[in-house]
């Protein structure tokens, strides 16, 4: 371990909780719970971070406290005693690896749903609707305020009784306590509104009742935002003052700091920023809180690398570093750092694939570490095969091909990778043409370094044909040749160019461009942004009701911000039906999705994006002589078992396909295909 990181490996004691180092994975709801209960998947997910060396594993993000709370983000249900045994399962698994843990409690306030569970209205300090969650809340009455404060305390006792080391009370704006604090959401005229003293009252009541029930020795923390970044909301100065008032009361043992308000798409991106924001964007604000309070301060927001973390702790800005998404990307981050293997740490690139999925009711997954959340079936450290070494040929050097080569080589097999181009990375090389998305290139950099370390024989500029593959005498062939772009199926489609043509520089962009984005993915948005910033007049047309229908908020928000800044004309609910020549221009004919009417545009260039079609010619040729005729047993694949299907006993190799050569999807799907297949070779 390098001396530069010594500060990160110093222990920190908070009452009876001894944290072995300064790394924390902060509480979040990964969507692995079932009906508010802990699952084996959830246990393994949290335990893996402890096994990887994370000192403080905070889990159970936004665990519910009251009957009106729903858990539609996959939170845990803290309203009954059944949670005690559930939390104990995770706590034991974390403690086995020498780490400590806390659980977070929250009441969603106005962001609850009325149409789930018991069909009780959302409660809030005032009738102020949140745009993101859309409920019109009921103004909470005094008897319910008292009840909810008791609910927090009772839930905290359940956490204590489970063997978890501490409880964290969430006071950020998405929760009821934070909604009482902020003048944006609290317009009350009683004892809970108006002055700052009154707006803080409910939070104090929660902490007082919690402390009275859990006892003086138990660790109680609070999480708050450093700045709401919203007109009329609480700024950093106000929140420093609030943190100071709570710290002085003696009810709180540590403070956890984030940033943002999370009431709409833009402020949600503030709280969970993507690569569009710089690293550690709110560190100075957390440091201001640290100066105010005489308590340990934890800070988490886009701190993804050890150098930034070490700087923050060494300078005394904070005491604990929350690197939650970094540990989703690599739960063994801390262990590798301690072992001096910094270059082996799989980087968090700020893709926000994890959080974007949770926001739409799915489980958290890392864009490029497909083992995270699947610890029951996939190993983060790929185990060597116990069978004989096999000759594996991988065709295609995009994410699927690189992951196939990495995993197969980690299993101990002899791997050759054939790539038609002069560089590895596939479509990710196009994605990085957008300046703020350049960090996606780190996915490729990491994969390339790993396959080189593992001794994979990488051969560039090899447009492989069947004879080239067979000349290598393979026992396993993985085709990962990706897909080819499609402009669409409108009349005159041959007159249009693809987003790839533009982004790859194969076609000079026109001065006046119409982009028809039927795929709704990043490619259309990226092309529009890049061309507009180059100086082209761009109209982006979508048949959907909003642009970027397949893009999560972590990327859609910055995309839309940049498109508006660049002056791109945005047209929705419209379909491109025809392109025809008109002199040296093109006529693009659009039809409205809802009305039987058309419009025409006169432009220099039409760009179409209909996703990709499989580039599977080589796969089709190789099927005939393969043992399995190129078939995947989908039941075996879904169960993470080895492929055993034999259709041609005379065949000399088995043949698989992974990534967009199977169907156009995304980076995660491509790498998941490869990992599932190759971890069982």
GROMACS .gro file of N, CA and C in nm, residues 241-254 292-295:
model
   54
  241UNK      N    1  -2.560   2.615   0.949
  241UNK     CA    2  -2.622   2.657   1.075
  241UNK      C    3  -2.710   2.546   1.132
  242UNK      N    4  -2.788   2.480   1.047
  242UNK     CA    5  -2.874   2.371   1.093
  242UNK      C    6  -2.791   2.257   1.150
  243UNK      N    7  -2.685   2.219   1.078
  243UNK     CA    8  -2.599   2.112   1.128
  243UNK      C    9  -2.542   2.148   1.265
  244UNK      N   10  -2.503   2.273   1.280
  244UNK     CA   11  -2.448   2.317   1.408
  244UNK      C   12  -2.549   2.307   1.520
  245UNK      N   13  -2.672   2.343   1.494
  245UNK     CA   14  -2.775   2.337   1.599
  245UNK      C   15  -2.800   2.194   1.644
  246UNK      N   16  -2.805   2.103   1.549
  246UNK     CA   17  -2.828   1.963   1.587
  246UNK      C   18  -2.706   1.904   1.657
  247UNK      N   19  -2.587   1.943   1.613
  247UNK     CA   20  -2.465   1.891   1.676
  247UNK      C   21  -2.455   1.936   1.822
  248UNK      N   22  -2.500   2.057   1.849
  248UNK     CA   23  -2.490   2.112   1.985
  248UNK      C   24  -2.585   2.044   2.084
  249UNK      N   25  -2.689   1.979   2.032
  249UNK     CA   26  -2.792   1.925   2.122
  249UNK      C   27  -2.748   1.798   2.193
  250UNK      N   28  -2.640   1.736   2.145
  250UNK     CA   29  -2.590   1.615   2.210
  250UNK      C   30  -2.665   1.489   2.176
  251UNK      N   31  -2.754   1.496   2.077
  251UNK     CA   32  -2.834   1.380   2.040
  251UNK      C   33  -2.773   1.302   1.923
  252UNK      N   34  -2.676   1.362   1.857
  252UNK     CA   35  -2.622   1.306   1.733
  252UNK      C   36  -2.473   1.276   1.751
  253UNK      N   37  -2.429   1.163   1.694
  253UNK     CA   38  -2.290   1.120   1.709
  253UNK      C   39  -2.205   1.141   1.584
  254UNK      N   40  -2.266   1.155   1.469
  254UNK     CA   41  -2.193   1.187   1.347
  254UNK      C   42  -2.290   1.252   1.250
  292UNK      N   43  -1.802   2.357   1.143
  292UNK     CA   44  -1.906   2.404   1.235
  292UNK      C   45  -1.933   2.305   1.347
  293UNK      N   46  -1.924   2.176   1.318
  293UNK     CA   47  -1.967   2.075   1.416
  293UNK      C   48  -1.847   2.006   1.478
  294UNK      N   49  -1.860   1.972   1.602
  294UNK     CA   50  -1.755   1.898   1.672
  294UNK      C   51  -1.791   1.750   1.673
  295UNK      N   52  -1.813   1.698   1.553
  295UNK     CA   53  -1.854   1.558   1.535
  295UNK      C   54  -1.784   1.502   1.412
   0.00000   0.00000   0.00000
